[in-house]
Coordinates of C-alpha atoms and ligand atoms in Angstrom, one line a residue:
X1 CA 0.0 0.0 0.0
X2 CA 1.6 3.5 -1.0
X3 CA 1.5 6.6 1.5
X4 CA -0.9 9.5 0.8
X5 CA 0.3 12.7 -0.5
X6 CA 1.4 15.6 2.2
X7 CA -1.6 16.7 3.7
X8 CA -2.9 18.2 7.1
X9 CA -6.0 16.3 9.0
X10 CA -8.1 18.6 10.6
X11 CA -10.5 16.8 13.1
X12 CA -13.7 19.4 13.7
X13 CA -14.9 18.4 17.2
X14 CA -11.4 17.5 18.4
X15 CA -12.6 17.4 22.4
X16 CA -15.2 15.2 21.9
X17 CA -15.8 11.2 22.5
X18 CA -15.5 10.3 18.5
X19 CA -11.9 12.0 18.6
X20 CA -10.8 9.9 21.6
X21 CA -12.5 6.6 20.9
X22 CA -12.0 6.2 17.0
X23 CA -10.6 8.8 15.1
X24 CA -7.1 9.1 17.3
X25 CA -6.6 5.4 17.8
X26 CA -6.9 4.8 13.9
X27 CA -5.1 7.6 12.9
X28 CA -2.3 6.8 15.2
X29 CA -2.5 2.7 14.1
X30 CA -2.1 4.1 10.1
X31 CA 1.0 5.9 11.6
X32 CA 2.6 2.5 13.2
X33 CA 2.1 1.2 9.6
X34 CA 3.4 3.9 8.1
X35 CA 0.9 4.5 6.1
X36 CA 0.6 8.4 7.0
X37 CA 2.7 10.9 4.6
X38 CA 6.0 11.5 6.0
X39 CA 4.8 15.4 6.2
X40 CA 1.8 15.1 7.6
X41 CA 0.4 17.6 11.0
X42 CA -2.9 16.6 12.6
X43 CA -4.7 19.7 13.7
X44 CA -7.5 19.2 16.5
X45 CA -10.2 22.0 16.6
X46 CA -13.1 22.8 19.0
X47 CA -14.0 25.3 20.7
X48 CA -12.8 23.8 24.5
X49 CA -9.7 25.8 25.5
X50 CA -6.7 23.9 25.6
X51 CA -3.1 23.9 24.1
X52 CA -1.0 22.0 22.3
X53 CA 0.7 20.2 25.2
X54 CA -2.6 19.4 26.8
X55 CA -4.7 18.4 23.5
X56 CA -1.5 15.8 23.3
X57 CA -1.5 14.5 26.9
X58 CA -5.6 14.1 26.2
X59 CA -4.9 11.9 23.0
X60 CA -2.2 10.1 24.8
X61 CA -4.9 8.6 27.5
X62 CA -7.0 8.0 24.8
X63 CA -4.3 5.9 23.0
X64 CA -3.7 4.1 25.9
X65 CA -7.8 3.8 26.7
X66 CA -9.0 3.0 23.5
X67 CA -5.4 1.3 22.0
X68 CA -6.1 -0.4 18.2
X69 CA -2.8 -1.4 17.6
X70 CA -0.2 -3.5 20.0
X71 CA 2.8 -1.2 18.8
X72 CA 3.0 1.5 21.9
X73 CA 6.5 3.1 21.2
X74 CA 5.6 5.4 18.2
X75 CA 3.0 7.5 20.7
X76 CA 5.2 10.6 20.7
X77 CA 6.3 10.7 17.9
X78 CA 3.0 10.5 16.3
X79 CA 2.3 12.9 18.9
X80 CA 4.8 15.2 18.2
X81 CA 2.5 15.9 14.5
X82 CA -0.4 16.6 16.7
X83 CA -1.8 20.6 17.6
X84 CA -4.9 21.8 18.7
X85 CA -7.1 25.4 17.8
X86 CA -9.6 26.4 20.2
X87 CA -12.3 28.3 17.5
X88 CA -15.0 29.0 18.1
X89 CA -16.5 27.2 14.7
X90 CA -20.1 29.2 14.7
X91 CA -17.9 32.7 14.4
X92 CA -17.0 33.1 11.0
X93 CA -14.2 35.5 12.5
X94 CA -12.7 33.2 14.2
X95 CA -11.9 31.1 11.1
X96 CA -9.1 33.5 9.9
X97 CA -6.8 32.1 13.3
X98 CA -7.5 28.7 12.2
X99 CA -6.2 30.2 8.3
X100 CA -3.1 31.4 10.3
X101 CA -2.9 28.2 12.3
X102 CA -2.9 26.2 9.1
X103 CA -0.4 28.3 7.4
X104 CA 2.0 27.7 9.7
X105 CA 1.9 24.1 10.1
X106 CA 2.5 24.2 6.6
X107 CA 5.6 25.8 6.3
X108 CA 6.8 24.0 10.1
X109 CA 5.7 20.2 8.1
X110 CA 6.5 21.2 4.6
X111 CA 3.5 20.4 3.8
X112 CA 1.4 22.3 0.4
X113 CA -2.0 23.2 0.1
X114 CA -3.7 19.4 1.2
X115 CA -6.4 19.3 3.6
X116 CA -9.2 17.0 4.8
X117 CA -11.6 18.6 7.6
X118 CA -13.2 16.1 9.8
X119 CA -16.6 17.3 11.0
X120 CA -16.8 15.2 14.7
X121 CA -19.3 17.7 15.6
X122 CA -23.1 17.9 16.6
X123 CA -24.4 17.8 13.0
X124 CA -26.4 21.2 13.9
X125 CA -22.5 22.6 12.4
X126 CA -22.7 20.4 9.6
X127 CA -24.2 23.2 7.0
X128 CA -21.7 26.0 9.1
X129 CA -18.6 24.5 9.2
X130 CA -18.3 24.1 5.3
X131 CA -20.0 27.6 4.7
X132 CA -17.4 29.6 6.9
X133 CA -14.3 27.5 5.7
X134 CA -15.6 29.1 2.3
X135 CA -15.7 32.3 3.7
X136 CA -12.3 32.0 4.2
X137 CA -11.3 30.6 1.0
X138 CA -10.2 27.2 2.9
X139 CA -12.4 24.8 0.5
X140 CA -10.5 26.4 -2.2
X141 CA -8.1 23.6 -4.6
X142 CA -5.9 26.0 -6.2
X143 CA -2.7 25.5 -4.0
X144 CA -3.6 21.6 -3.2
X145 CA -6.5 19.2 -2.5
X146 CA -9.4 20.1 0.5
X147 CA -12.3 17.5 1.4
X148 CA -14.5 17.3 3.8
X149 CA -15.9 14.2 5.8
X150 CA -19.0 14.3 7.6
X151 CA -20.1 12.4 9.9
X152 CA -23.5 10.9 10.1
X153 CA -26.6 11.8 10.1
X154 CA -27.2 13.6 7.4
X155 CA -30.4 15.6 8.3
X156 CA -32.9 14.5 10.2
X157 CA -35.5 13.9 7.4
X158 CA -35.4 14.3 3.7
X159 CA -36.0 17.8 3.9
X160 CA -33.4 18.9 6.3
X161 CA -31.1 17.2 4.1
X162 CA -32.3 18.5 0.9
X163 CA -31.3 21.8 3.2
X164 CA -28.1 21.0 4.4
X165 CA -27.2 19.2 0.9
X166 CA -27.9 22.7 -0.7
X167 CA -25.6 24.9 2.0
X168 CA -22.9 22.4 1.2
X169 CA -22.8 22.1 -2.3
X170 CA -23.3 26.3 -2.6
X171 CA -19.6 26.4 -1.8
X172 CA -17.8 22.9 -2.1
X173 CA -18.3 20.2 -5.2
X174 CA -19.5 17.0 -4.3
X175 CA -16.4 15.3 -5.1
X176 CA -15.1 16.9 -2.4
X177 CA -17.7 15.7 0.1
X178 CA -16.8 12.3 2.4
X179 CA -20.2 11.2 3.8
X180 CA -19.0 8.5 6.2
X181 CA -20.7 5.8 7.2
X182 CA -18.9 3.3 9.4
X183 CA -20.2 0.3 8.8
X184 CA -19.0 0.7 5.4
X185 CA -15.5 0.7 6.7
X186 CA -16.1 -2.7 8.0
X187 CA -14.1 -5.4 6.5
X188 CA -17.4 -8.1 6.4
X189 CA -19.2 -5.6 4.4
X190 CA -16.7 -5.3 2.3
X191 CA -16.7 -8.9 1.9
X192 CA -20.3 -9.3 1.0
X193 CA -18.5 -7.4 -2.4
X194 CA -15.8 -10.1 -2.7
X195 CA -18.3 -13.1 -1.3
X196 CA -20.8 -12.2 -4.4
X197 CA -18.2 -11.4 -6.9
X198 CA -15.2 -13.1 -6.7
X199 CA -17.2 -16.5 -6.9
X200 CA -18.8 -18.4 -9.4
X201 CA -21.2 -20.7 -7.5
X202 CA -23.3 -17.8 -5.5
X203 CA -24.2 -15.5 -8.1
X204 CA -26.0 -17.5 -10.3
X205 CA -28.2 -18.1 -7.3
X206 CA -28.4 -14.9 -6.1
X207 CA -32.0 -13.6 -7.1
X208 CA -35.7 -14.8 -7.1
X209 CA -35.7 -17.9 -8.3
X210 CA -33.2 -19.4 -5.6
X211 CA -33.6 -16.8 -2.9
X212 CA -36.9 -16.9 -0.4
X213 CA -35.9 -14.2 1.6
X214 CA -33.3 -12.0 2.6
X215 CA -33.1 -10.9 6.2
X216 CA -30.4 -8.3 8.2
X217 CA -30.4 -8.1 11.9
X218 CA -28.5 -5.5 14.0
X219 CA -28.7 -6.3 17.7
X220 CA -26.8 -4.8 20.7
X221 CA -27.1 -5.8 24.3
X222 CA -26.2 -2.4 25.3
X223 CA -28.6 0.3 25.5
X224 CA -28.2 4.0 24.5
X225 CA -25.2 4.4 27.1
X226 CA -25.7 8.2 28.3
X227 CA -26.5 9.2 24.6
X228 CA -30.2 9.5 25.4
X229 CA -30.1 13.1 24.3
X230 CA -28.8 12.6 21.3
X231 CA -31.4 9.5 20.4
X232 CA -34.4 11.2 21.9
X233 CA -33.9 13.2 18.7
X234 CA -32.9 10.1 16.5
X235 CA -34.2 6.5 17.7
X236 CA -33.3 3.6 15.6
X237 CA -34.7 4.2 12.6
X238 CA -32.5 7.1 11.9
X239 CA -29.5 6.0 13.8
X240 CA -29.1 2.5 12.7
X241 CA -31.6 1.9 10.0
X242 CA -31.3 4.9 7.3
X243 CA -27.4 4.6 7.0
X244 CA -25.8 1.0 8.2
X245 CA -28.7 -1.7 7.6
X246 CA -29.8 -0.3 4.5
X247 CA -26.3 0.3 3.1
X248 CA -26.3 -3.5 3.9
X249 CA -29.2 -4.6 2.0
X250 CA -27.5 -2.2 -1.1
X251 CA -24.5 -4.5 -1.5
X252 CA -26.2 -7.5 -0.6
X253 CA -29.2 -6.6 -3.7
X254 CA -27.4 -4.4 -6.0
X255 CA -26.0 -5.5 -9.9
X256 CA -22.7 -6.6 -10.1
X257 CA -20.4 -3.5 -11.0
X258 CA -18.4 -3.1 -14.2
X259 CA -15.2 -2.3 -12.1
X260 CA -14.0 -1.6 -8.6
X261 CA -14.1 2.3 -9.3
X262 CA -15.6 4.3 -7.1
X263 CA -19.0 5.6 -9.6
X264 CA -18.9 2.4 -10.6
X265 CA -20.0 0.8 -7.5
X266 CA -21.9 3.9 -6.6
X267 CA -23.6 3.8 -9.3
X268 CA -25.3 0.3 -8.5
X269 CA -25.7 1.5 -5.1
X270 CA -27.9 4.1 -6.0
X271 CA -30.1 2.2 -9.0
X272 CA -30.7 -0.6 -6.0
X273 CA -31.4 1.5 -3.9
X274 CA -33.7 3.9 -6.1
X275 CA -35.4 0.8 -6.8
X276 CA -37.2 -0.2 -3.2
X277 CA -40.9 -0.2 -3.3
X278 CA -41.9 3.3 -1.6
X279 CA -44.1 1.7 1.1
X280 CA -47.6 3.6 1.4
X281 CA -48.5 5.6 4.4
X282 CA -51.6 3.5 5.3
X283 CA -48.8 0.0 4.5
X284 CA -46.5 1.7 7.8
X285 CA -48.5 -0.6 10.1
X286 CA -48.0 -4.0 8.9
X287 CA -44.7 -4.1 7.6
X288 CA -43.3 -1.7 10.2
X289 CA -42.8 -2.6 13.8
X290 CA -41.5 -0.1 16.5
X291 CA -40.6 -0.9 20.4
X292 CA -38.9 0.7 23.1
X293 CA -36.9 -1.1 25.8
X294 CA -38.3 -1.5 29.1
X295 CA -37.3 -1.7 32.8
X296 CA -36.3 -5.2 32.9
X297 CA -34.0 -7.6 35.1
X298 CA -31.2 -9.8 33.4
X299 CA -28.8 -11.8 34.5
X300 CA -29.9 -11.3 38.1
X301 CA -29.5 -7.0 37.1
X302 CA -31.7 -4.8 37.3
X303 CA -31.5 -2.4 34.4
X304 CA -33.4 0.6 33.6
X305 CA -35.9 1.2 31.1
X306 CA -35.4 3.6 28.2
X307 CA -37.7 6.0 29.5
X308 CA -35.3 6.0 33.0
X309 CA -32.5 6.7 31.0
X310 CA -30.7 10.4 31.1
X311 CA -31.7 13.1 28.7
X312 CA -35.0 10.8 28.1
X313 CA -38.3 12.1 28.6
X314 CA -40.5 9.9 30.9
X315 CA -43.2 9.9 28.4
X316 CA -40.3 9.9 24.8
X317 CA -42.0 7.5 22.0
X318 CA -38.8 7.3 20.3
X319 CA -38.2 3.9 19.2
X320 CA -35.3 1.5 20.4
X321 CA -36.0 -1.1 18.2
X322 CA -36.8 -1.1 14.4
X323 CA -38.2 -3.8 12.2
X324 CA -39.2 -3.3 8.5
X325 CA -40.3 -5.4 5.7
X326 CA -39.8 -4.3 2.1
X327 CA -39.5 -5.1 -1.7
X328 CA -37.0 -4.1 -4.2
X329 CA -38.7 -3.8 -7.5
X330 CA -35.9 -4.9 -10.2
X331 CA -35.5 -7.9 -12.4
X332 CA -33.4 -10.1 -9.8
X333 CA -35.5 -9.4 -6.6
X334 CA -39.3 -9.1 -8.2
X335 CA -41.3 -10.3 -5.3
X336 CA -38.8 -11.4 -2.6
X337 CA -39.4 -9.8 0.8
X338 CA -36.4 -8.7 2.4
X339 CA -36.5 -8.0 6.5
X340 CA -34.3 -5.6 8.4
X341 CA -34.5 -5.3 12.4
X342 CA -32.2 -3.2 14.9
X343 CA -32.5 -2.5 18.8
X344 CA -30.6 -2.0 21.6
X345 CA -30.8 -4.4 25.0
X346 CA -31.4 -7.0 22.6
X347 CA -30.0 -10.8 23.7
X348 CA -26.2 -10.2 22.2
X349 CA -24.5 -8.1 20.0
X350 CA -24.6 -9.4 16.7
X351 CA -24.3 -8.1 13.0
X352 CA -25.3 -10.7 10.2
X353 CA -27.1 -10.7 7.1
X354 CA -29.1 -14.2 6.0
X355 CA -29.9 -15.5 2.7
X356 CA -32.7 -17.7 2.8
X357 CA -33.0 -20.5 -0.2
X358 CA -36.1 -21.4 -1.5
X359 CA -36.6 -25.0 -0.7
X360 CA -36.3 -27.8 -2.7
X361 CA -39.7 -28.4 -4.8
X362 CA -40.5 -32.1 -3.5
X363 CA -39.9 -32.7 -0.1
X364 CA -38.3 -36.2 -0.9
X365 CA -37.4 -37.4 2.3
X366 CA -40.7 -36.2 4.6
X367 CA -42.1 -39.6 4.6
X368 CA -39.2 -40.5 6.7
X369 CA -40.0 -38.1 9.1
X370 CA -37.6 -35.8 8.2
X371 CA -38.3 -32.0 7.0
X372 CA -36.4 -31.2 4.0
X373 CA -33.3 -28.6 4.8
X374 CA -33.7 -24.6 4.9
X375 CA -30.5 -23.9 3.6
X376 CA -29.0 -20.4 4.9
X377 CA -26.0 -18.6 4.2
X378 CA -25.0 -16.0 7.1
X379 CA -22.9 -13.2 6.5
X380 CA -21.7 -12.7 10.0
X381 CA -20.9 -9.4 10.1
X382 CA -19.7 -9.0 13.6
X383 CA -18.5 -10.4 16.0
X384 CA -17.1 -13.8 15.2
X385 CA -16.8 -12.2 11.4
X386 CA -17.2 -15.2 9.2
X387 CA -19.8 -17.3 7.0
X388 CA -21.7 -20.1 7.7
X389 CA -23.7 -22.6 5.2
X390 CA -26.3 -24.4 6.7
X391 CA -27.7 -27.6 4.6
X392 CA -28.9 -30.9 5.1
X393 CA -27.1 -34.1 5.1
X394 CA -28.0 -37.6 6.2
X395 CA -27.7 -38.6 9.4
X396 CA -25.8 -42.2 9.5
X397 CA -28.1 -45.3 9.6
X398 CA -30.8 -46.9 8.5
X399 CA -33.3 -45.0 6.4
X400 CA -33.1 -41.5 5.0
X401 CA -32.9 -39.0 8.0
X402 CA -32.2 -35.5 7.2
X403 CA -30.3 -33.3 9.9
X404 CA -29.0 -29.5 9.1
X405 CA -25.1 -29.4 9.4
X406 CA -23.1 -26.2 9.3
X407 CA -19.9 -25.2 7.4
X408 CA -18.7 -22.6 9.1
X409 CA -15.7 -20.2 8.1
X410 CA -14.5 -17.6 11.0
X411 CA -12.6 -14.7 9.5
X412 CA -10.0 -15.2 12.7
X413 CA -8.3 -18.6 10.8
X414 CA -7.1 -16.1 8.3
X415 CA -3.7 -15.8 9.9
X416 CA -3.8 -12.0 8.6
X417 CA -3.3 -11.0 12.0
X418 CA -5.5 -7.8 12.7
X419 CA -8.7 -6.4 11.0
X420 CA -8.1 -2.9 10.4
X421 CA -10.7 -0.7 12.3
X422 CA -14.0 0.5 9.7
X423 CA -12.3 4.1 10.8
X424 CA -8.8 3.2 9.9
X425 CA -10.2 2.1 6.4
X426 CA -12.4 5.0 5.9
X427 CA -9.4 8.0 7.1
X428 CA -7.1 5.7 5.0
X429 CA -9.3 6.4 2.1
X430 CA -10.1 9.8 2.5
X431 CA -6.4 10.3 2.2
X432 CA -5.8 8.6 -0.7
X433 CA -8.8 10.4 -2.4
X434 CA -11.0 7.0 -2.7
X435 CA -14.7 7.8 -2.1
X436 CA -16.2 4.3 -3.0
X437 CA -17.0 3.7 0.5
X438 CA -18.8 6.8 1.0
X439 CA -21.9 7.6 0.8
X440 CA -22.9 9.6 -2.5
X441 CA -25.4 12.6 -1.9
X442 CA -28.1 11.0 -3.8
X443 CA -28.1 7.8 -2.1
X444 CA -28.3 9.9 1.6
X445 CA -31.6 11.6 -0.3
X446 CA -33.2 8.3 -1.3
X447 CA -32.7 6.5 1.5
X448 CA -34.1 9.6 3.4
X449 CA -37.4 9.5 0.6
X450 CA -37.7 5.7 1.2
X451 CA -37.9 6.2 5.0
X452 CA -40.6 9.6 4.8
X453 CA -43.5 7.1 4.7
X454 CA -42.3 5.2 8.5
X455 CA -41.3 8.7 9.8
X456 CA -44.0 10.6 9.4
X457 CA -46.7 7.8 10.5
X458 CA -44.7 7.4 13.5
X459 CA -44.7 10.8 14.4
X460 CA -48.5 11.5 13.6
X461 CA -50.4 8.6 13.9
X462 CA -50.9 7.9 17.2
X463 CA -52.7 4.6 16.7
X464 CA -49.3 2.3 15.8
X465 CA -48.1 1.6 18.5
X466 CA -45.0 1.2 20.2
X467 CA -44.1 -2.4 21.7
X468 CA -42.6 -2.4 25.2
X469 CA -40.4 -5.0 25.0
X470 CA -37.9 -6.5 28.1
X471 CA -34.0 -5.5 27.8
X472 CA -32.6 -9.1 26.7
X473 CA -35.3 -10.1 24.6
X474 CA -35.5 -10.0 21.0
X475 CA -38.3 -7.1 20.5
X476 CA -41.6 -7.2 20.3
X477 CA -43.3 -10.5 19.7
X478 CA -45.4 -8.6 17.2
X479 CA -42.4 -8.4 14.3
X480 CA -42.7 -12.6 14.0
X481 CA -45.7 -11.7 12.2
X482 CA -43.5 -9.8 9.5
X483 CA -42.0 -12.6 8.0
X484 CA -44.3 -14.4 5.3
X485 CA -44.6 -18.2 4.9
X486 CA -45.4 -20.9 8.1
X487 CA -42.3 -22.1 7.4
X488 CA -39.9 -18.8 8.4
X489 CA -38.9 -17.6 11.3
X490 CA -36.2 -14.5 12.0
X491 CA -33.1 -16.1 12.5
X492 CA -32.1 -15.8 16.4
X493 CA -28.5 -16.5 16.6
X494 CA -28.3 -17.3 20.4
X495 CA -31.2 -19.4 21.0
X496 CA -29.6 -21.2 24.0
X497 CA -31.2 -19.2 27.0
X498 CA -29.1 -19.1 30.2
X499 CA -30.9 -20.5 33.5
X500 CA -31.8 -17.1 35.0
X501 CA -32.7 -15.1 32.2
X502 CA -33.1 -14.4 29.0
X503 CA -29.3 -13.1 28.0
X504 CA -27.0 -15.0 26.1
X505 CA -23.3 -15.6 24.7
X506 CA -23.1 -16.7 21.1
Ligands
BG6_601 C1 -23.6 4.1 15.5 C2 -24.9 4.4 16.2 O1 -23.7 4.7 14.2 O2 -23.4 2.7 15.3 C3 -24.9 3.7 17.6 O3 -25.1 5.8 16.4 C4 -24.6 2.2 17.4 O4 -26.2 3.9 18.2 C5 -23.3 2.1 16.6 O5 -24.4 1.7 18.7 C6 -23.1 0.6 16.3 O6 -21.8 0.5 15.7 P1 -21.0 -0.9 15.8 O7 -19.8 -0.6 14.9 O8 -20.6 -1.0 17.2 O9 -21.9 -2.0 15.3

């Protein structure tokens, strides 16, 4: 892998959690490999007062907090590239220190005019930020390279992101623009690329003839963890739903592309997404299923309900758990339904996508008691990254008894030593100038369009409810009755309860 050119990183938002937790830790791990340029100045930015000295001491508990990489001995000098900028980013004034900041790290690191600005902010800055580096001429290419990266979300709706799309794109072009969403950065999703693509015995079955149904599941044991003000304003739909499942369910449904170039693979993005069935208002209450975790005990615990938690209102009806069922209306997927569900305090963490195949069209061997296989291939995303087959074979002995055996493939018997973090990938990327995993601005805005429908019922009509559901179960009850067929049932990867409750390991 070659190094980037000379550029400086300016992290927006530099005292906050993101900084500490993901962005430092990766940026310093790409630094160990020496991936970074060899002039290269890391410029933290918020409006917190500190110095250089004490920005560095900050980032150097972080390393050791939130450590990606084993290799320890490069902190200061990686260190030694890092400065901080208190600014106060809403004052368009204040943007003509950062100018003079910048300067002179340029001449100090030899460094021309390359820049990427890293908004790690609330994303009520997202339209300012780009608008007063404008002002200031600092989105300008002449003298070198400037992008952006913006966190997620992108609005709040599809018209507060038509908004901000506009105040961005009046002063910066969109090739400029980094729209970052994490799970892209995740080496299984990539995978689902090289899994579908790099071999010759899936694709020919990947479509409606072979495939019943295609289902996603993002579960998380924890709850929102002190971030209840920023979800009261979210809830799952828009945090986990609109970016990271349905990004998902694009690589998993969309056309093969022509080449690994970045509009190439956009491009097929966007047509599979563009081509979901808009689900009517008066649809929103059968194929959409909201809940909200409750006061509940596990494991002998007692945990709190959402509704308890801080920055929550006692009587909030934002959702903690999503479930959705959907078409996409193209030749390959004509007719197959395709189920997504999120939630936090759910039984485990776990990330995995599942293929359903049709079954076979005789059932051959039920006379001998045995029901013919439901074969499944998982994608597991996270943890345990890895694949797993699930078909029938026959169980040794007289007559023809069918059992469902399991090949299973874990990512860790690759003896490639580390996965890189989804943000090392991504700021890796970003350097280099390689937007394919990035989020284009038209996909944002149809995902946004295909979500109006479930957003606004859920705000206005008062009649779909909202499932209480116990922290360490799997939801509502209510979103089995999403999945079509007698046959079918979700997929619930840790169906081994323990004794005393209802959590457990996978
Ligand atoms: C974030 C959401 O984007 O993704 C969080 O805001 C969620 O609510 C997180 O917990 C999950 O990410 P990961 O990588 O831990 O699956």
């Amino acid at each position: 892998m070659n190094k980037p050119s000379a550029h400086i990183f300016v992290i927006f938002g530099a005292s906050g959690d993101l900084t500490k937790r993901k962005l430092i830790p990766a940026i310093y791990s790409l630094f160990v490999q020496n991936l970074l340029p060899d002039s290269f100045a890391l410029l933290g930015v918020s409006r917190t007062n500190l110095d250089d000295e004490a920005f560095r001491h900050n980032m150097k508990t972080a390393l050791s907090e939130f450590r990606e990489i084993e290799d320890h001995t490069k902190e200061d000098e990686f260190l030694n590239k890092v400065y901080y900028q208190s600014v106060n980013t809403e004052d368009v004034n204040d943007y003509r220190t950062l100018k003079k900041r910048l300067q002179e790290l340029r001449v100090k690191h030899e460094i021309s005019g390359n820049a990427i600005y890293y908004l790690s902010t609330p994303p009520s800055l997202y339209g300012v930020i780009p608008k007063n580096l404008a002002a200031h001429k600092l989105n300008d290419e002449s003298g070198g390279w400037k992008r952006l990266i913006i966190e997620k979300p992108f609005g709040y709706d599809l018209a507060s992101a038509e908004k901000l799309k506009q105040e961005i794109l009046d002063s910066w072009n969109e090739n400029q623009i980094y729209r970052i969403d994490h799970y892209l950065g995740k080496e299984t999703v990539q995978n689902l690329l090289v899994t579908r693509f790099s071999n010759g015995i899936f694709e020919p079955l990947w479509n409606r003839n072979f495939i019943d149904h295609v289902e996603v599941t993002s579960a998380e044991s924890i709850g929102v963890e002190g971030r209840g003000g920023y979800y009261e304003s979210s809830g799952a739909l828009r945090d986990m739903v609109q970016n990271h499942l349905l990004q998902i369910v694009a690589l998993v449904a969309m056309e093969p592309p022509t080449s690994l170039e970045a509009d190439s693979i956009r491009n097929e993005i966007l047509k599979v997404i563009q081509s979901f069935r808009p689900i009517k208002p008066e649809d929103v209450k059968s194929v959409a299923i909201r809940g909200q975790y409750i006061a509940s005990k596990v494991k002998g615990e007692q945990l709190i309900g959402y509704r308890e938690e801080k920055g929550v209102a006692q009587n909030s009806t934002t959702e903690t758990f999503a479930a959705l069922k959907f078409y996409i209306d193209n030749w390959r997927w004509g007719g197959i339904p395709f189920y997504i569900r999120t939630g936090k305090r759910l039984p485990t963490r776990v990330n995995e996508v599942v293929i359903h195949f049709k079954q076979t069209p005789h059932f051959l061997f039920k006379k001998n008691g045995s029901v013919n296989s439901h074969n499944q291939l998982v994608i597991r995303i996270q943890p345990d990254e890895g694949i797993l087959l699930k078909f029938g074979m026959k169980i040794p002995g007289q007559g023809f008894d069918v059992q469902t055996v399991n090949m299973d493939f874990h990512y860790s018997d690759l003896s490639v030593g580390r996965i890189p973090s989804a943000y090392e990938r991504l700021i890796y990327d970003s350097m280099k100038g390689d937007s394919t995993l990035f989020a284009r601005t038209e996909e944002v805005m149809a995902l946004w369009k295909f979500l109006t429908p479930i957003l606004d019922a859920w705000k206005s009509e008062k009649d779909i409810p909202l499932f209480g559901y116990p922290s360490g179960s799997w939801g509502p009850e209510k979103t089995d009755d999403l999945i079509e067929g007698k046959m079918m049932t979700w997929r619930y990867p840790c169906k081994n309860l323990s004794d005393d409750g209802i959590y457990c390991e996978l």
